[in-house]
Short mmCIF file of C-alpha atoms in Angstrom, two decimals:
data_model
loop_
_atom_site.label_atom_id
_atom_site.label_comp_id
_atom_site.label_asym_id
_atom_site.label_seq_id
_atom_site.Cartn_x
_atom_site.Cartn_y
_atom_site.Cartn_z
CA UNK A 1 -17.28 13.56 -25.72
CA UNK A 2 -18.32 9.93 -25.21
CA UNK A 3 -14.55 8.67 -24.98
CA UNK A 4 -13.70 11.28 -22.33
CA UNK A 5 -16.66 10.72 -19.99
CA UNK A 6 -16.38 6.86 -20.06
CA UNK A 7 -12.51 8.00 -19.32
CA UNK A 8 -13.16 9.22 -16.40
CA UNK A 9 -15.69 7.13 -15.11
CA UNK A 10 -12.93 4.22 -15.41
CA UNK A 11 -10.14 6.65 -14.06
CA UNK A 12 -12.55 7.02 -10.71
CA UNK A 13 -13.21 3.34 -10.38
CA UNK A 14 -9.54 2.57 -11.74
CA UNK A 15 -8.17 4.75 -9.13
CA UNK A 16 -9.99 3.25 -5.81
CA UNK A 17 -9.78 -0.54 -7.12
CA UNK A 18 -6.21 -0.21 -6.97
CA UNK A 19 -6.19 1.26 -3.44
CA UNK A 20 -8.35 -1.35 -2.67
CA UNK A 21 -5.51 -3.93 -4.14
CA UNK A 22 -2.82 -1.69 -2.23
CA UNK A 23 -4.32 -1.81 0.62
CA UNK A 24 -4.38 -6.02 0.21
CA UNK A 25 -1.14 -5.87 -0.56
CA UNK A 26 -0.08 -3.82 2.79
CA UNK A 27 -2.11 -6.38 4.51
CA UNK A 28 0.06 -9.59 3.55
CA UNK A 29 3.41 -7.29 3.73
CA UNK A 30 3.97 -7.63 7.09
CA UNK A 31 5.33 -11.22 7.13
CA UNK A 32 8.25 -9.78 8.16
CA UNK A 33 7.56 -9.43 11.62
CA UNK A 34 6.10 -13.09 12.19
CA UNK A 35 9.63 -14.81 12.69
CA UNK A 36 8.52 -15.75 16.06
CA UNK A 37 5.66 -17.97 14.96
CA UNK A 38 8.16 -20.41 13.42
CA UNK A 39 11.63 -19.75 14.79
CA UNK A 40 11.76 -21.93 17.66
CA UNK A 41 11.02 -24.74 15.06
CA UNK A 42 14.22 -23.58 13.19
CA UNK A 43 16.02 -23.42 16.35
CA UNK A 44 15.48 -27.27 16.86
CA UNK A 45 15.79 -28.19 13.36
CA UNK A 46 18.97 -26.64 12.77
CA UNK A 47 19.82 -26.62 16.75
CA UNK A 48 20.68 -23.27 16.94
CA UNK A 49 21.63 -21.72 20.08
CA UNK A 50 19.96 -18.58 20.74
CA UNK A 51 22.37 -16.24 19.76
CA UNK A 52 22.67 -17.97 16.41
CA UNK A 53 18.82 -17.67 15.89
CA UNK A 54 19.02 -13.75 16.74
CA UNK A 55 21.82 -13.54 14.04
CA UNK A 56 19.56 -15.37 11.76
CA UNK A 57 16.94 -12.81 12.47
CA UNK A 58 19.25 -10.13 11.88
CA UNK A 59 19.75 -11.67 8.51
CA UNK A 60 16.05 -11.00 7.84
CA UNK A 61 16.36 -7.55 9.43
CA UNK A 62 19.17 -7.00 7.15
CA UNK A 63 16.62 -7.30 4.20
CA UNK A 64 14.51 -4.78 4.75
CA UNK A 65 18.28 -2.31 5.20
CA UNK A 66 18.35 -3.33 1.15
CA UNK A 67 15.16 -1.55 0.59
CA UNK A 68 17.35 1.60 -0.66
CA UNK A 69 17.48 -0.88 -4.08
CA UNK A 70 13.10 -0.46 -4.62
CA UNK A 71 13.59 2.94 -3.99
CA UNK A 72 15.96 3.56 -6.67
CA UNK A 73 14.16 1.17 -8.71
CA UNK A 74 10.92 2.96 -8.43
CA UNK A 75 12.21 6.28 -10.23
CA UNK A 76 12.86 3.79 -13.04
CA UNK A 77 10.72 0.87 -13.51
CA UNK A 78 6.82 0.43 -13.37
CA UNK A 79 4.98 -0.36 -10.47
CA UNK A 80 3.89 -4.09 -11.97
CA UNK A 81 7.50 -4.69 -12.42
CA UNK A 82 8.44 -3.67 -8.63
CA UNK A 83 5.53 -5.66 -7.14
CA UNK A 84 6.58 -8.63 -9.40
CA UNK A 85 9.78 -8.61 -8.04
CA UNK A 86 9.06 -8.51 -4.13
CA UNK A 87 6.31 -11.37 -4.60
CA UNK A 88 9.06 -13.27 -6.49
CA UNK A 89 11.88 -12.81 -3.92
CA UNK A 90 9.15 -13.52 -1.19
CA UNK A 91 8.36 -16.97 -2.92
CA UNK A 92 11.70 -17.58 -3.15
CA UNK A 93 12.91 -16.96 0.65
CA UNK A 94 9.43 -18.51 2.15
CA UNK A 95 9.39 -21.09 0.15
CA UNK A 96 12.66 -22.36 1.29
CA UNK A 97 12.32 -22.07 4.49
CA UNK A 98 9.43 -23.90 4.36
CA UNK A 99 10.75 -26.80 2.55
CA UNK A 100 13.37 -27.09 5.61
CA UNK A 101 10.59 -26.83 8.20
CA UNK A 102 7.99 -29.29 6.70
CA UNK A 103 11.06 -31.69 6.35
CA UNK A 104 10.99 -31.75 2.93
CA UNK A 105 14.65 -31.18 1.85
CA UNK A 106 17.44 -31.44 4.91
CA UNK A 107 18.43 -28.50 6.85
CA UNK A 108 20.27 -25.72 4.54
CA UNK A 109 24.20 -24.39 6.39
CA UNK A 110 23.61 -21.61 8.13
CA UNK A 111 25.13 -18.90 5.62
CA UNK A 112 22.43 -20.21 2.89
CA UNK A 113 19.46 -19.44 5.15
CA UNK A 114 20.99 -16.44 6.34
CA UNK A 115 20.45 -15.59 2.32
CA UNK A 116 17.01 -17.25 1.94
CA UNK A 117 15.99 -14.67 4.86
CA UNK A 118 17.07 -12.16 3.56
CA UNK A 119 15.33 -12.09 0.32
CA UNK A 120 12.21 -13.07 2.11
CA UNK A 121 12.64 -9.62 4.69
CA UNK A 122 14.01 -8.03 1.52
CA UNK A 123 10.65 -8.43 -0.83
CA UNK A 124 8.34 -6.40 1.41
CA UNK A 125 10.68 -3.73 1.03
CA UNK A 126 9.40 -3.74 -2.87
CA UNK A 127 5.89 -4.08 -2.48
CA UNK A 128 6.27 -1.89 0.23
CA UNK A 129 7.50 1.11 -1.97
CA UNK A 130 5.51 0.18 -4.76
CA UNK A 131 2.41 0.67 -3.05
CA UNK A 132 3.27 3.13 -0.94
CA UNK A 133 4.90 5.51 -3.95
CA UNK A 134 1.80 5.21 -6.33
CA UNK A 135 -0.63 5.54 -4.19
CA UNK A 136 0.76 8.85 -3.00
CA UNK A 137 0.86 9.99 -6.67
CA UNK A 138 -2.71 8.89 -6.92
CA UNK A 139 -3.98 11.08 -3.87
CA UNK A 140 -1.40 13.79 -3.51
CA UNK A 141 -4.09 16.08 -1.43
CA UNK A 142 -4.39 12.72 1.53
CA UNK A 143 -1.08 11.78 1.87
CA UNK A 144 -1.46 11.37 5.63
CA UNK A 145 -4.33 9.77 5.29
CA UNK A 146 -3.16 7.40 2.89
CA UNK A 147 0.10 6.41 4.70
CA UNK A 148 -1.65 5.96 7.74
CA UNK A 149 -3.87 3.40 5.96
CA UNK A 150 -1.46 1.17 4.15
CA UNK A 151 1.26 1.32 7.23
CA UNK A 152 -1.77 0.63 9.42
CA UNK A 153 -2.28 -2.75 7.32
CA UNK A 154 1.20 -3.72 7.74
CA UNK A 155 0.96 -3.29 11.07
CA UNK A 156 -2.22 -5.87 11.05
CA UNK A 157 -0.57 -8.34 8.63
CA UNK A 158 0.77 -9.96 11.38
CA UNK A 159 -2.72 -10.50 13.58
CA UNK A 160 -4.14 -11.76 10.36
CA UNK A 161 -1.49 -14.17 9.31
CA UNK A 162 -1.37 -15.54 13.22
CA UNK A 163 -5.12 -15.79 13.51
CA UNK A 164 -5.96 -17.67 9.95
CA UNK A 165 -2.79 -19.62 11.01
CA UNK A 166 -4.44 -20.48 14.35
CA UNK A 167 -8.07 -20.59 13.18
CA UNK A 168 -7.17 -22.92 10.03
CA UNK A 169 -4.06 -25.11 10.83
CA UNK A 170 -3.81 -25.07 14.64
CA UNK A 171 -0.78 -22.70 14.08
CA UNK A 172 1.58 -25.60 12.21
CA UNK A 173 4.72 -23.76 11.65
CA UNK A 174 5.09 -25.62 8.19
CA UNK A 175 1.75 -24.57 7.27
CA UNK A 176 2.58 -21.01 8.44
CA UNK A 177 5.13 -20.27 5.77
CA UNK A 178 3.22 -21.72 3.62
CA UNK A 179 0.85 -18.71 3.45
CA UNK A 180 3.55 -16.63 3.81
CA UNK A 181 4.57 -17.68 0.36
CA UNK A 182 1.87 -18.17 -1.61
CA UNK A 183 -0.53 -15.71 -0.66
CA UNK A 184 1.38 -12.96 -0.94
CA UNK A 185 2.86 -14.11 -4.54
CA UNK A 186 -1.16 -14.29 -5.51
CA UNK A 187 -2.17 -10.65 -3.92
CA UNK A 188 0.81 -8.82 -5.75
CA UNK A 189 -0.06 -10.88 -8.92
CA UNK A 190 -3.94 -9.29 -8.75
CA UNK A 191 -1.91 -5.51 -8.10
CA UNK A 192 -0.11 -5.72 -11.21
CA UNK A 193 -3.26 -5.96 -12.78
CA UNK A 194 -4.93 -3.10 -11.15
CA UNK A 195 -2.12 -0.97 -9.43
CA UNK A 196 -1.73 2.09 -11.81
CA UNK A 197 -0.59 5.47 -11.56
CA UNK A 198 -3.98 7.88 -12.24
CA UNK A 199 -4.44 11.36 -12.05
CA UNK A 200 -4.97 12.92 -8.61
CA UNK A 201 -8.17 14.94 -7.20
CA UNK A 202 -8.10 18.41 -9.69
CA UNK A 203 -11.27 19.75 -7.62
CA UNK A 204 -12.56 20.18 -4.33
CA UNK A 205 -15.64 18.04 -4.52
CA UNK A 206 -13.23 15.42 -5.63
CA UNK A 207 -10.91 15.80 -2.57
CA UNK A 208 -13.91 15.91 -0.37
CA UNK A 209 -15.13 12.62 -1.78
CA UNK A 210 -11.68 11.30 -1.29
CA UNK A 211 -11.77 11.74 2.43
CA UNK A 212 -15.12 10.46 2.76
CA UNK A 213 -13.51 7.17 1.53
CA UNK A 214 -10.88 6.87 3.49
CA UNK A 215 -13.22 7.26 6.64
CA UNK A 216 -15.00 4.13 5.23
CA UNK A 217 -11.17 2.46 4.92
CA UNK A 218 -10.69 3.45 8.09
CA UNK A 219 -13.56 2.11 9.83
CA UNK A 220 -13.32 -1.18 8.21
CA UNK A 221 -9.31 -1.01 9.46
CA UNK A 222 -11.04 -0.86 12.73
CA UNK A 223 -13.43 -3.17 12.66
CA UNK A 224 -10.82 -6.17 11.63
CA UNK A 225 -8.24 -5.28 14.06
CA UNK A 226 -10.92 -5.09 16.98
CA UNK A 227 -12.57 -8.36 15.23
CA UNK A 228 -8.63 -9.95 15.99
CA UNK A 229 -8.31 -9.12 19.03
CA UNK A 230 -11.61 -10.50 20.53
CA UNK A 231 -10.65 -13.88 18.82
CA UNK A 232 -7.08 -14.11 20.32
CA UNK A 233 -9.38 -13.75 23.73
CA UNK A 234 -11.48 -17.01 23.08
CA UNK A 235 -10.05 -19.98 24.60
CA UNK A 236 -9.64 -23.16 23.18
CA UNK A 237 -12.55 -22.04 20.06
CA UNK A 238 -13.92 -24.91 18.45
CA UNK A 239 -12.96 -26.19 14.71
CA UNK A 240 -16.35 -25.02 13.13
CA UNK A 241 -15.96 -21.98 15.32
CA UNK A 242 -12.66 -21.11 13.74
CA UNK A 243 -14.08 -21.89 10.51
CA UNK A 244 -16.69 -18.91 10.76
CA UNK A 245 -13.75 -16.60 11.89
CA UNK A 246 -11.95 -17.16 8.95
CA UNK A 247 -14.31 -16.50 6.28
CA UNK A 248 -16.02 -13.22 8.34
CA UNK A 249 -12.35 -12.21 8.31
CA UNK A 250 -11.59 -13.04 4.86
CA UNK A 251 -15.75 -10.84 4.42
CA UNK A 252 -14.63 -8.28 5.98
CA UNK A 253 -11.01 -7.47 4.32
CA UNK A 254 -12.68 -7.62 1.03
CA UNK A 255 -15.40 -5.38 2.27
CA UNK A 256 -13.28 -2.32 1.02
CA UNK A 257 -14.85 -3.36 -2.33
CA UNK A 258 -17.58 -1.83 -2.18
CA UNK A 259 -15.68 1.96 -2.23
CA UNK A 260 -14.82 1.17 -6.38
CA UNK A 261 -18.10 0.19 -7.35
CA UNK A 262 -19.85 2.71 -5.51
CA UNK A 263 -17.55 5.44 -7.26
CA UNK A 264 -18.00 3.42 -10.20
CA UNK A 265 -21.69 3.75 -10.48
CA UNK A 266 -21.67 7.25 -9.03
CA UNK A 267 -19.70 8.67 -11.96
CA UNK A 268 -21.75 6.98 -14.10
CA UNK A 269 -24.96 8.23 -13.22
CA UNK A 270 -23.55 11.93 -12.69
CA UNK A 271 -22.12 11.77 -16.60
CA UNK A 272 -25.26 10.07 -17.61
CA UNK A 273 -27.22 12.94 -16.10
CA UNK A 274 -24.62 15.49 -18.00
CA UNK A 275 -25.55 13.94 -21.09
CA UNK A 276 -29.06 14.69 -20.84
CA UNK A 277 -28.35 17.78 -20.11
CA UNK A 278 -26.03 18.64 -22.60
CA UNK A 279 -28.12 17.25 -25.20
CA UNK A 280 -31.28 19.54 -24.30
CA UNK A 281 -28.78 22.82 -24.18
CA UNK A 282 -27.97 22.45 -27.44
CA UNK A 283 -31.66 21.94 -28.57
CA UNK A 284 -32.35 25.07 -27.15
CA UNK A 285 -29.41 26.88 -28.22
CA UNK A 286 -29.56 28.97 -31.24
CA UNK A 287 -27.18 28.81 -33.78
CA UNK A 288 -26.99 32.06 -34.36
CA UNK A 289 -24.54 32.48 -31.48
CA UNK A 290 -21.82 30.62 -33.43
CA UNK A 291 -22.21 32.51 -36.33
CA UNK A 292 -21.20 35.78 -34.46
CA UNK A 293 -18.74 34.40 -32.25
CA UNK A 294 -16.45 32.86 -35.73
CA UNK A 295 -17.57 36.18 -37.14
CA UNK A 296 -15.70 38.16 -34.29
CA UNK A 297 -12.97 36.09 -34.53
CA UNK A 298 -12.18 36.46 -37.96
CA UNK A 299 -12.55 40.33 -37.27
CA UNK A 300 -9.79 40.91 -35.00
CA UNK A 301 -6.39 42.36 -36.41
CA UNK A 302 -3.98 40.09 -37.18
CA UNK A 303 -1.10 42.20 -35.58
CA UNK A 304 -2.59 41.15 -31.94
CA UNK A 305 -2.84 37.26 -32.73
CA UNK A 306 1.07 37.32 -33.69
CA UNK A 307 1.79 39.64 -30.85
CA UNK A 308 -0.03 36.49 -28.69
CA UNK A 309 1.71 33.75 -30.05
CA UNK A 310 4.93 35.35 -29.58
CA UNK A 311 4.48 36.10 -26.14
CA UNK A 312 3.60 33.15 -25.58
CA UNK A 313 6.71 31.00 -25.96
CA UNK A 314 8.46 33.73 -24.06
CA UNK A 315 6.51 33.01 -21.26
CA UNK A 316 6.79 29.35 -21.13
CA UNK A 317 10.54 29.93 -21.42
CA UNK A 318 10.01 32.00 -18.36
CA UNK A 319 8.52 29.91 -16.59
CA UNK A 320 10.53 26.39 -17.49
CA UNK A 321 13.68 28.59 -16.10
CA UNK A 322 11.78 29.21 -12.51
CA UNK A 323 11.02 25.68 -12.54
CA UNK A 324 14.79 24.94 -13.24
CA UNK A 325 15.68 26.87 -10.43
CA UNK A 326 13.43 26.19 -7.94
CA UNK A 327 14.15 22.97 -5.48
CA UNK A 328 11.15 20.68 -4.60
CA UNK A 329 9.18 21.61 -1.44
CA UNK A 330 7.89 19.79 0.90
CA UNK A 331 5.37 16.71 -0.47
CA UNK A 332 6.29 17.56 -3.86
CA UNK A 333 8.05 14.77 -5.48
CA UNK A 334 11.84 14.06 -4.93
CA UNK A 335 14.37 12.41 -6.30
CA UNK A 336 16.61 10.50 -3.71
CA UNK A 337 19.51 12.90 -4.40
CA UNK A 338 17.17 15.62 -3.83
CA UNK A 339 16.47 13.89 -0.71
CA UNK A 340 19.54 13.56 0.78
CA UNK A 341 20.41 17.47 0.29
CA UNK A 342 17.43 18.10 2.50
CA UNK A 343 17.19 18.08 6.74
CA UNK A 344 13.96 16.69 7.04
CA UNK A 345 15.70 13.53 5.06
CA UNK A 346 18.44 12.91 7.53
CA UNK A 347 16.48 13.93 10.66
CA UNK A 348 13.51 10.43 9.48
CA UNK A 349 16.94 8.82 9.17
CA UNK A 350 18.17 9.04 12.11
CA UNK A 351 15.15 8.73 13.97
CA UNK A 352 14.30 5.41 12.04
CA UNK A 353 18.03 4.29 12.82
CA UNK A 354 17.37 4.54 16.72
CA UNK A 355 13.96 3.47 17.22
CA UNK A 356 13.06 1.33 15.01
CA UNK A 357 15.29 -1.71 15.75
CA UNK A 358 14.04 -1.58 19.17
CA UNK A 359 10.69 -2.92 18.32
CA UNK A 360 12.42 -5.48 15.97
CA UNK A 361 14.44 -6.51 18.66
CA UNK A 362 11.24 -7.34 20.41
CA UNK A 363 9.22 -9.15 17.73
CA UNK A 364 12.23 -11.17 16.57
CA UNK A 365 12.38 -12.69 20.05
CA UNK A 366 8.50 -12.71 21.57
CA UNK A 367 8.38 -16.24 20.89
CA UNK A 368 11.38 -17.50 23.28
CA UNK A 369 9.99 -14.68 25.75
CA UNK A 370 6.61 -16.30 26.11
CA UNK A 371 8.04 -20.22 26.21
CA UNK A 372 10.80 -18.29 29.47
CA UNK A 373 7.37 -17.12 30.61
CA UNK A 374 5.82 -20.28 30.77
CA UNK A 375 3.48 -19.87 27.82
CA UNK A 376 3.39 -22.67 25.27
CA UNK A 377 1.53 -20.77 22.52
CA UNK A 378 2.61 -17.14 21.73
CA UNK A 379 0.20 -16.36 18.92
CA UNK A 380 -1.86 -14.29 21.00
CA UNK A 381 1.00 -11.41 22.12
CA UNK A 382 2.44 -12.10 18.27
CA UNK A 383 -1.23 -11.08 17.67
CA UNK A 384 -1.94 -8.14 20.04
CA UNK A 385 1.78 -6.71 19.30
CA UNK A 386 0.83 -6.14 15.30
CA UNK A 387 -3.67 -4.37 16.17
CA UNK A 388 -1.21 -2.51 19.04
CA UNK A 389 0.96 -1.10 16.24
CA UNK A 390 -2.06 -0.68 13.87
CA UNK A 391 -3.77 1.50 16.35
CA UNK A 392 -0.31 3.36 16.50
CA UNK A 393 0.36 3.87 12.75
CA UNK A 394 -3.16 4.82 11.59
CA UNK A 395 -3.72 7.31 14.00
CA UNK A 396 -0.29 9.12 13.31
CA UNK A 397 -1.31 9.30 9.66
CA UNK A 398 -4.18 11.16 10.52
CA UNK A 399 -2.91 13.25 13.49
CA UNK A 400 0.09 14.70 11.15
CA UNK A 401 -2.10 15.13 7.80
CA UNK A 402 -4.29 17.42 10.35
CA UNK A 403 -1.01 19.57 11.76
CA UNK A 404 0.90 19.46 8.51
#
């Protein structure tokens, strides 16, 4: 009795620490779209004309196409394994480029940074599908919800890399890769610790509670992508001034804290309570009751308890064929052959393979749009483009979980 109850109390707390970690994770995952806040400096390094430096973004765009490879991977291996490969690849591909940048080793040939971006557009795509794939196991009854929460943050990573850029190093391209290799090597290192698969909500008052937690997640999304976009309004803010806006911001996205201990010390007060309560019962109980009960048992003829326990595997046989039989609906779980035999599969696939590369298009070039423009820093489009696209993401998760 003792095991199970602290069991669960660590499966509640278990479960919403590692959405807090996703959800971390999903917020450094979007370095992806940032090529603009350092490409011009390739450009001159390497001078690149322009349409070299869109093929070298297509390089990095090319990454993410080798997703399909987590995907697979995540029918197979663990979720620490997946994240420790993306934060590894990212190290690797960040890292490089910003030994080239900083000056540190002499411009790479083209074809070997082509590579180098790749694997850095290439490990989002695993923490990406780690995240997103557990955490969907996790809360099977908020899958829209969910989605919209973790996209959402991807959508942000951008506004938060640009601003602590901005705020801490005057937005120092060398500086800026930097963080885009270590910190997300040390945020997927703290997700293998935490990031497990648990079991999902089995009642209502659990599913309830659920949603009333990913209101709070919600509101805090809100508050740091509003919180970005008055800072990208401030002109010229001081050093202490930028200071303050990094550690509020740095307050505020580990604010989402707070949701695992307060379900920690919730279920631990509720089984507490139980206890007590189980105890008296059985004070009061008298034994009598179990004397009748075994007596009543051992009364009853022994033809119907081996009529029972042969119906029984006949049943489960049964059943085991249906299941055989029977393809996976809708937000059940698939396999990605299972996938592919299905319409709603091909009609996301087509839909991602028109629109999407539109908006790449855009954010792999914003930077040499705003210098044509006249505008020698921008961070602050960079910056609205990403809380734009969070707005964008985490409403759709909400809207469909509501029609679907």
């Amino acid at each position: 009795m003792g095991f199970h109850q602290t069991s669960s109390i660590s499966f509640s707390a278990t479960k919403w620490l590692g959405f807090v970690t996703a959800v971390w994770v999903q917020a450094i995952s979007g370095n992806n779209y940032t090529f603009s806040n350092y490409s011009d400096a390739l450009k001159s390094l390497m001078n690149l004309t322009q349409l070299e430096l869109n093929n070298l973004s297509v390089a990095k765009d090319v990454g993410k196409a080798f997703g399909l490879l987590a995907g697979l991977a995540s029918d197979r291996l663990p979720t620490p394994v997946i994240l420790l490969i993306g934060s590894i690849e990212g190290l690797i591909g960040y890292g490089t480029q910003w030994l080239v940048v900083s000056r540190r080793i002499q411009p790479l040939p083209y074809w070997q940074m082509c590579i180098f971006l790749c694997l850095g557009g290439n490990s989002t795509t695993w923490m990406n599908t780690a995240v997103l794939v557990t955490c969907i196991r996790n809360f099977r009854r908020n899958r829209g919800p969910v989605s919209g929460i973790l996209k959402g943050y991807v959508g942000l990573s951008t506004a938060i890399f640009t601003d602590l850029c901005s705020a801490l190093f005057s937005d120092e391209p060398a500086k800026f890769l930097v963080m885009l290799a270590v910190i997300p090597f040390a945020v997927c290192l703290a997700a293998i610790v935490f990031l497990r698969e648990t079991p999902p909500a089995a009642t209502v008052e659990e599913e309830k509670e659920e949603s009333k937690y990913f209101n709070i997640f919600n509101t805090v999304a809100v508050i740091v992508a509003v919180y970005l976009m008055a800072y990208g309004f401030i002109p010229n803010p001081s050093h202490v001034f930028s200071l303050a806006f990094a550690v509020i911001l740095l307050v505020l996205l580990a604010s989402p804290l707070a949701v695992p201990v307060h379900a920690f010390i919730k279920s631990w007060t509720l089984n507490r309570f139980k206890n007590q309560a189980d105890v008296e019962r059985q004070i009061q109980e008298p034994l009598l009751r179990e004397e009748r009960a075994q007596d009543e048992i051992q009364e009853k003829p022994a033809e119907e308890s081996a009529s029972a326990v042969v119906e029984q595997p006949q049943a489960a046989e049964e059943k085991a064929a249906v299941e055989v039989k029977r393809r996976p609906a809708i937000g059940e779980d698939h396999t990605i052959f299972e996938a592919m035999c299905t319409l709603d599969f091909w009609i996301l696939f087509v839909s991602f393979l028109c629109g999407v590369g539109t908006g790449l298009a855009v954010m792999n070039n914003m930077g040499q749009i705003g210098l044509a423009l006249g505008y020698a820093d921008v961070s602050l489009f960079i910056s609205l483009t990403s809380i734009w696209g969070f707005f964008g993401r985490i409403v759709s998760g909400s809207v469909s979980e509501y029609y679907i």
